[in-house]
PDB file of C-alpha atoms in Angstrom:
ATOM      1  CA  MET T   6      45.545  21.726  -9.199  1.00  0.00           C
ATOM      2  CA  LEU T   7      42.649  23.594  -7.176  1.00  0.00           C
ATOM      3  CA  MET T   8      40.745  22.947 -10.524  1.00  0.00           C
ATOM      4  CA  THR T   9      41.472  18.565 -10.318  1.00  0.00           C
ATOM      5  CA  LEU T  10      40.487  18.794  -6.857  1.00  0.00           C
ATOM      6  CA  VAL T  11      36.878  20.670  -7.238  1.00  0.00           C
ATOM      7  CA  LEU T  12      36.467  18.227 -10.418  1.00  0.00           C
ATOM      8  CA  THR T  13      37.327  15.563  -8.465  1.00  0.00           C
ATOM      9  CA  ARG T  14      35.148  16.073  -5.729  1.00  0.00           C
ATOM     10  CA  SER T  15      32.105  17.297  -7.932  1.00  0.00           C
ATOM     11  CA  TYR T  16      32.377  13.999  -9.866  1.00  0.00           C
ATOM     12  CA  ALA T  17      32.610  12.136  -6.577  1.00  0.00           C
ATOM     13  CA  GLY T  18      29.715  14.076  -5.210  1.00  0.00           C
ATOM     14  CA  ASN T  19      27.787  13.471  -8.559  1.00  0.00           C
ATOM     15  CA  LEU T  20      28.791   9.779  -8.622  1.00  0.00           C
ATOM     16  CA  MET T  21      27.499   9.431  -5.245  1.00  0.00           C
ATOM     17  CA  ALA T  22      23.909  10.552  -6.401  1.00  0.00           C
ATOM     18  CA  LEU T  23      23.400   8.785  -8.720  1.00  0.00           C
ATOM     19  CA  LEU T  24      23.916   5.909  -6.495  1.00  0.00           C
ATOM     20  CA  ALA T  25      21.975   6.656  -3.542  1.00  0.00           C
ATOM     21  CA  VAL T  26      19.455   4.593  -3.283  1.00  0.00           C
ATOM     22  CA  ARG T  27      16.351   4.677  -0.980  1.00  0.00           C
ATOM     23  CA  HIS T  28      14.056   2.281   0.940  1.00  0.00           C
ATOM     24  CA  ILE T  29      10.238   2.254   0.928  1.00  0.00           C
ATOM     25  CA  SER T  30       9.028   0.468   3.653  1.00  0.00           C
ATOM     26  CA  GLU T  31       6.009  -1.577   3.741  1.00  0.00           C
ATOM     27  CA  PRO T  32       6.052  -2.583   7.395  1.00  0.00           C
ATOM     28  CA  TYR T  33       2.864  -5.359   6.867  1.00  0.00           C
ATOM     29  CA  HIS T  34       2.227  -7.778   4.266  1.00  0.00           C
ATOM     30  CA  SER T  35       0.256 -10.957   6.336  1.00  0.00           C
ATOM     31  CA  LEU T  36      -2.559 -10.034   8.793  1.00  0.00           C
ATOM     32  CA  ARG T  37      -0.863 -11.646  11.315  1.00  0.00           C
ATOM     33  CA  GLU T  38       2.223  -8.963  11.321  1.00  0.00           C
ATOM     34  CA  VAL T  39      -0.593  -6.511  11.547  1.00  0.00           C
ATOM     35  CA  LEU T  40      -2.190  -8.058  14.757  1.00  0.00           C
ATOM     36  CA  ASP T  41       1.639  -8.207  16.265  1.00  0.00           C
ATOM     37  CA  ASP T  42       1.856  -4.352  15.979  1.00  0.00           C
ATOM     38  CA  PRO T  43       0.026  -2.666  18.738  1.00  0.00           C
ATOM     39  CA  SER T  44       0.343   0.776  17.280  1.00  0.00           C
ATOM     40  CA  VAL T  45      -1.800   0.106  14.412  1.00  0.00           C
ATOM     41  CA  THR T  46      -5.815   0.002  13.988  1.00  0.00           C
ATOM     42  CA  MET T  47      -7.284  -1.435  11.180  1.00  0.00           C
ATOM     43  CA  LEU T  48      -9.588  -0.171   9.378  1.00  0.00           C
ATOM     44  CA  TRP T  49     -13.078  -2.214   7.583  1.00  0.00           C
ATOM     45  CA  LEU T  50     -16.414  -1.573   5.942  1.00  0.00           C
ATOM     46  CA  LYS T  51     -19.028  -1.674   8.339  1.00  0.00           C
ATOM     47  CA  ASP T  52     -22.466  -3.691   6.954  1.00  0.00           C
ATOM     48  CA  THR T  53     -20.907  -6.225   4.837  1.00  0.00           C
ATOM     49  CA  PRO T  54     -20.707  -9.874   5.308  1.00  0.00           C
ATOM     50  CA  VAL T  55     -17.153  -9.401   6.338  1.00  0.00           C
ATOM     51  CA  SER T  56     -17.816  -7.319   8.945  1.00  0.00           C
ATOM     52  CA  ARG T  57     -20.526 -10.017   9.949  1.00  0.00           C
ATOM     53  CA  TYR T  58     -17.979 -13.386   9.802  1.00  0.00           C
ATOM     54  CA  LEU T  59     -15.805 -10.922  11.771  1.00  0.00           C
ATOM     55  CA  THR T  60     -17.849 -10.188  14.855  1.00  0.00           C
ATOM     56  CA  THR T  61     -19.924 -13.801  14.442  1.00  0.00           C
ATOM     57  CA  VAL T  62     -16.027 -16.361  14.017  1.00  0.00           C
ATOM     58  CA  GLU T  63     -15.489 -18.477  16.824  1.00  0.00           C
ATOM     59  CA  SER T  64     -12.085 -19.581  16.270  1.00  0.00           C
ATOM     60  CA  GLY T  65      -8.468 -18.195  14.260  1.00  0.00           C
ATOM     61  CA  ILE T  66      -7.392 -14.846  12.910  1.00  0.00           C
ATOM     62  CA  PHE T  67      -9.996 -13.461  12.326  1.00  0.00           C
ATOM     63  CA  ARG T  68     -11.729 -13.945  15.942  1.00  0.00           C
ATOM     64  CA  GLU T  69      -8.158 -12.264  17.102  1.00  0.00           C
ATOM     65  CA  ILE T  70      -9.310  -9.405  14.884  1.00  0.00           C
ATOM     66  CA  GLY T  71     -12.737  -9.426  15.655  1.00  0.00           C
ATOM     67  CA  ASP T  72     -11.966  -8.683  19.192  1.00  0.00           C
ATOM     68  CA  LEU T  73     -10.009  -5.540  18.195  1.00  0.00           C
ATOM     69  CA  GLU T  74     -12.697  -4.016  18.661  1.00  0.00           C
ATOM     70  CA  ARG T  75     -13.068  -4.377  22.596  1.00  0.00           C
ATOM     71  CA  GLU T  76      -9.393  -2.855  22.279  1.00  0.00           C
ATOM     72  CA  GLY T  77     -10.301  -0.069  20.057  1.00  0.00           C
ATOM     73  CA  ARG T  78      -7.798  -1.126  17.457  1.00  0.00           C
ATOM     74  CA  LEU T  79     -10.614  -2.072  14.932  1.00  0.00           C
ATOM     75  CA  LEU T  80     -12.900   0.767  13.652  1.00  0.00           C
ATOM     76  CA  TRP T  81     -15.572   0.206  11.368  1.00  0.00           C
ATOM     77  CA  ARG T  82     -16.231   2.920   8.708  1.00  0.00           C
ATOM     78  CA  THR T  83     -18.719   3.429   5.392  1.00  0.00           C
ATOM     79  CA  HIS T  84     -17.406   3.437   2.104  1.00  0.00           C
ATOM     80  CA  LEU T  85     -17.319   7.225   2.597  1.00  0.00           C
ATOM     81  CA  GLN T  86     -15.061   7.288   5.161  1.00  0.00           C
ATOM     82  CA  PHE T  87     -12.693   5.340   3.849  1.00  0.00           C
ATOM     83  CA  THR T  88     -11.923   7.720   1.119  1.00  0.00           C
ATOM     84  CA  LYS T  89     -11.037  10.873   4.048  1.00  0.00           C
ATOM     85  CA  ASP T  90      -9.503   7.291   6.317  1.00  0.00           C
ATOM     86  CA  LYS T  91      -6.832   6.865   3.491  1.00  0.00           C
ATOM     87  CA  ASP T  92      -6.060  10.559   3.122  1.00  0.00           C
ATOM     88  CA  THR T  93      -5.450  10.930   6.607  1.00  0.00           C
ATOM     89  CA  TRP T  94      -5.293   8.599   9.172  1.00  0.00           C
ATOM     90  CA  VAL T  95      -3.568   5.744   6.459  1.00  0.00           C
ATOM     91  CA  ARG T  96      -1.199   8.151   4.540  1.00  0.00           C
ATOM     92  CA  ARG T  97       0.502   8.632   8.411  1.00  0.00           C
ATOM     93  CA  GLY T  98       0.689   5.877   8.634  1.00  0.00           C
ATOM     94  CA  THR T  99      -1.029   4.843  11.942  1.00  0.00           C
ATOM     95  CA  HIS T 100      -4.616   2.968  10.345  1.00  0.00           C
ATOM     96  CA  VAL T 101      -4.438   0.184   7.973  1.00  0.00           C
ATOM     97  CA  LEU T 102      -7.040  -0.040   5.374  1.00  0.00           C
ATOM     98  CA  MET T 103      -8.954  -3.724   5.393  1.00  0.00           C
ATOM     99  CA  ASP T 104     -10.624  -4.473   1.888  1.00  0.00           C
ATOM    100  CA  VAL T 105     -11.239  -6.390  -0.757  1.00  0.00           C
ATOM    101  CA  HIS T 106      -8.631  -6.680  -3.294  1.00  0.00           C
ATOM    102  CA  ASN T 107     -10.542  -5.337  -6.008  1.00  0.00           C
ATOM    103  CA  GLY T 108     -11.972  -2.240  -3.319  1.00  0.00           C
ATOM    104  CA  LEU T 109      -8.288  -1.486  -3.055  1.00  0.00           C
ATOM    105  CA  THR T 110      -6.862  -1.859  -5.872  1.00  0.00           C
ATOM    106  CA  MET T 111      -9.200   1.411  -7.323  1.00  0.00           C
ATOM    107  CA  SER T 112      -8.822   3.027  -4.450  1.00  0.00           C
ATOM    108  CA  ILE T 113      -4.947   2.982  -4.801  1.00  0.00           C
ATOM    109  CA  ALA T 114      -5.564   4.043  -8.522  1.00  0.00           C
ATOM    110  CA  LYS T 115      -7.814   6.760  -8.345  1.00  0.00           C
ATOM    111  CA  ASP T 116      -4.398   7.687  -5.800  1.00  0.00           C
ATOM    112  CA  PHE T 117      -2.570   7.292  -7.813  1.00  0.00           C
ATOM    113  CA  THR T 118      -4.416   9.398 -10.535  1.00  0.00           C
ATOM    114  CA  GLU T 119      -5.104  12.755  -8.329  1.00  0.00           C
ATOM    115  CA  THR T 120      -1.481  12.808  -6.849  1.00  0.00           C
ATOM    116  CA  GLY T 121       0.815  11.307  -9.750  1.00  0.00           C
ATOM    117  CA  GLU T 122       2.335   8.919  -7.362  1.00  0.00           C
ATOM    118  CA  CYS T 123       2.623   5.853  -5.332  1.00  0.00           C
ATOM    119  CA  SER T 124       1.514   6.017  -1.775  1.00  0.00           C
ATOM    120  CA  PHE T 125      -0.218   2.809  -0.745  1.00  0.00           C
ATOM    121  CA  TYR T 126       0.420  -0.666  -1.427  1.00  0.00           C
ATOM    122  CA  GLU T 127      -0.990  -3.584  -1.387  1.00  0.00           C
ATOM    123  CA  SER T 128      -0.542  -6.478   1.468  1.00  0.00           C
ATOM    124  CA  LYS T 129       1.359  -9.802  -0.534  1.00  0.00           C
ATOM    125  CA  GLU T 130      -0.732 -11.912   1.585  1.00  0.00           C
ATOM    126  CA  GLU T 131      -4.239 -12.139   0.421  1.00  0.00           C
ATOM    127  CA  PHE T 132      -7.495 -13.083   2.501  1.00  0.00           C
ATOM    128  CA  LEU T 133     -11.564 -13.416   1.468  1.00  0.00           C
ATOM    129  CA  PRO T 134      -9.603 -11.732  -2.023  1.00  0.00           C
ATOM    130  CA  LEU T 135     -13.315 -11.896  -3.467  1.00  0.00           C
ATOM    131  CA  ILE T 136     -17.183 -11.608  -1.845  1.00  0.00           C
ATOM    132  CA  PHE T 137     -20.024 -12.596  -4.400  1.00  0.00           C
ATOM    133  CA  ALA T 138     -22.592 -13.750  -1.629  1.00  0.00           C
ATOM    134  CA  MET T 139     -25.820 -14.709  -1.537  1.00  0.00           C
ATOM    135  CA  VAL T 140     -28.120 -16.637   0.765  1.00  0.00           C
ATOM    136  CA  GLY T 141     -26.151 -20.267   1.639  1.00  0.00           C
ATOM    137  CA  LEU T 142     -28.922 -23.137   1.188  1.00  0.00           C
ATOM    138  CA  SER T 143     -30.623 -21.077  -2.288  1.00  0.00           C
ATOM    139  CA  PRO T 144     -30.442 -23.221  -5.335  1.00  0.00           C
ATOM    140  CA  LEU T 145     -28.933 -20.545  -7.526  1.00  0.00           C
ATOM    141  CA  VAL T 146     -25.489 -20.798  -5.336  1.00  0.00           C
ATOM    142  CA  PRO T 147     -23.726 -23.756  -7.624  1.00  0.00           C
ATOM    143  CA  ALA T 148     -24.691 -22.451 -11.027  1.00  0.00           C
ATOM    144  CA  LEU T 149     -23.595 -18.765  -9.758  1.00  0.00           C
ATOM    145  CA  SER T 150     -20.420 -20.077  -7.893  1.00  0.00           C
ATOM    146  CA  LYS T 151     -19.636 -21.920 -11.017  1.00  0.00           C
ATOM    147  CA  ARG T 152     -20.053 -18.865 -13.607  1.00  0.00           C
ATOM    148  CA  ILE T 153     -18.214 -16.427 -11.185  1.00  0.00           C
ATOM    149  CA  THR T 154     -15.448 -18.961 -10.613  1.00  0.00           C
ATOM    150  CA  SER T 155     -15.058 -19.539 -14.636  1.00  0.00           C
ATOM    151  CA  ILE T 156     -15.362 -15.320 -14.817  1.00  0.00           C
ATOM    152  CA  THR T 157     -12.263 -15.123 -12.346  1.00  0.00           C
ATOM    153  CA  GLU T 158     -10.202 -17.815 -13.459  1.00  0.00           C
ATOM    154  CA  ALA T 159     -10.453 -16.672 -16.708  1.00  0.00           C
ATOM    155  CA  GLY T 160      -9.231 -13.200 -16.201  1.00  0.00           C
ATOM    156  CA  LEU T 161     -12.257 -11.721 -17.082  1.00  0.00           C
ATOM    157  CA  PHE T 162     -13.291 -10.124 -13.734  1.00  0.00           C
ATOM    158  CA  PHE T 163      -9.784  -8.421 -12.844  1.00  0.00           C
ATOM    159  CA  HIS T 164      -9.988  -6.860 -17.032  1.00  0.00           C
ATOM    160  CA  TRP T 165     -13.034  -5.151 -16.380  1.00  0.00           C
ATOM    161  CA  ILE T 166     -12.018  -3.751 -14.082  1.00  0.00           C
ATOM    162  CA  LYS T 167      -8.950  -2.658 -15.742  1.00  0.00           C
ATOM    163  CA  SER T 168     -10.990  -1.260 -18.324  1.00  0.00           C
ATOM    164  CA  GLU T 169     -13.250   0.919 -16.002  1.00  0.00           C
ATOM    165  CA  ASP T 170      -9.947   2.635 -14.918  1.00  0.00           C
ATOM    166  CA  SER T 171      -6.247   2.193 -16.607  1.00  0.00           C
ATOM    167  CA  ASN T 172      -4.251   3.231 -13.739  1.00  0.00           C
ATOM    168  CA  SER T 173      -5.719   0.033 -11.766  1.00  0.00           C
ATOM    169  CA  THR T 174      -2.192  -1.649 -12.231  1.00  0.00           C
ATOM    170  CA  VAL T 175      -0.002   0.992 -12.066  1.00  0.00           C
ATOM    171  CA  CYS T 176       0.664   0.769  -8.429  1.00  0.00           C
ATOM    172  CA  HIS T 177       0.569  -2.874  -8.337  1.00  0.00           C
ATOM    173  CA  ARG T 178       4.584  -4.631  -6.652  1.00  0.00           C
ATOM    174  CA  VAL T 179       6.279  -1.531  -7.669  1.00  0.00           C
ATOM    175  CA  PRO T 180       9.640  -1.821  -6.888  1.00  0.00           C
ATOM    176  CA  THR T 181      10.651  -1.613  -3.075  1.00  0.00           C
ATOM    177  CA  LYS T 182      14.642   0.218  -3.447  1.00  0.00           C
ATOM    178  CA  VAL T 183      14.048   3.442  -5.582  1.00  0.00           C
ATOM    179  CA  THR T 184      17.534   4.877  -7.408  1.00  0.00           C
ATOM    180  CA  VAL T 185      17.533   8.522  -5.964  1.00  0.00           C
ATOM    181  CA  LYS T 186      18.665  10.918  -9.139  1.00  0.00           C
ATOM    182  CA  THR T 187      20.020  14.428  -7.350  1.00  0.00           C
ATOM    183  CA  THR T 188      23.060  16.392  -7.240  1.00  0.00           C
ATOM    184  CA  LEU T 189      24.330  16.649  -4.075  1.00  0.00           C
ATOM    185  CA  LEU T 190      25.686  20.103  -3.336  1.00  0.00           C
ATOM    186  CA  TYR T 191      28.217  20.695  -0.219  1.00  0.00           C
ATOM    187  CA  MET T 192      28.068  24.451  -0.127  1.00  0.00           C
ATOM    188  CA  GLY T 193      31.841  24.090   1.921  1.00  0.00           C
ATOM    189  CA  ASN T 194      33.657  22.980  -0.294  1.00  0.00           C
ATOM    190  CA  VAL T 195      35.113  25.189  -2.240  1.00  0.00           C
ATOM    191  CA  ARG T 196      36.028  27.444   1.141  1.00  0.00           C
ATOM    192  CA  ASP T 197      37.979  24.279   1.873  1.00  0.00           C
ATOM    193  CA  HIS T 198      39.749  23.807  -0.937  1.00  0.00           C
ATOM    194  CA  CYS T 199      40.947  26.870  -0.624  1.00  0.00           C
ATOM    195  CA  CYS T 200      41.904  26.262   2.891  1.00  0.00           C
ATOM    196  CA  TRP T 201      44.483  23.226   1.622  1.00  0.00           C
ATOM    197  CA  THR T 202      45.803  25.043  -1.012  1.00  0.00           C
ATOM    198  CA  ARG T 203      46.522  28.371   0.785  1.00  0.00           C
ATOM    199  CA  CYS T 204      44.317  30.370  -1.602  1.00  0.00           C
TER     200      CYS T 204
END
């Protein structure tokens, strides 16, 4: 009888371990969600067309982001600082890294190569996805815009990114629910069984 009880409890513990699901938190999927959370600070690249846009735009959500600098919730960082910030502030969850899609993809791929796990995620909402820019009134703009658009629409641009780093798509849209397969161990089981069967 004791053997049956021990085997039954052991099987139930293993079954529960196989059915355990861990939920991976992804709290931010839009700019609005980041703006509405007063506990998070945004990190943006400094001295870029995006940084100039955020400081000069007069209305809308990007104006709200620009205003966060006065509150201390927006920091301008260099590329070298981004790597350090990702491994400290962003990993802790106190800061959010804001960059163009390909910049984030390469950063996440590099982290996966170093750690072997997907520690970060990209938001579902895209904003300012590519920033190929030049002087607005240049006669080259229409010709270059047409070529850049066709390269991007054909998928060639992202193919180049993928060929540059083979891990660039490993962490793209990973599942937020993961089945955890570990054995549950309760040290008091044998003692409890003995008490119940009057050993």
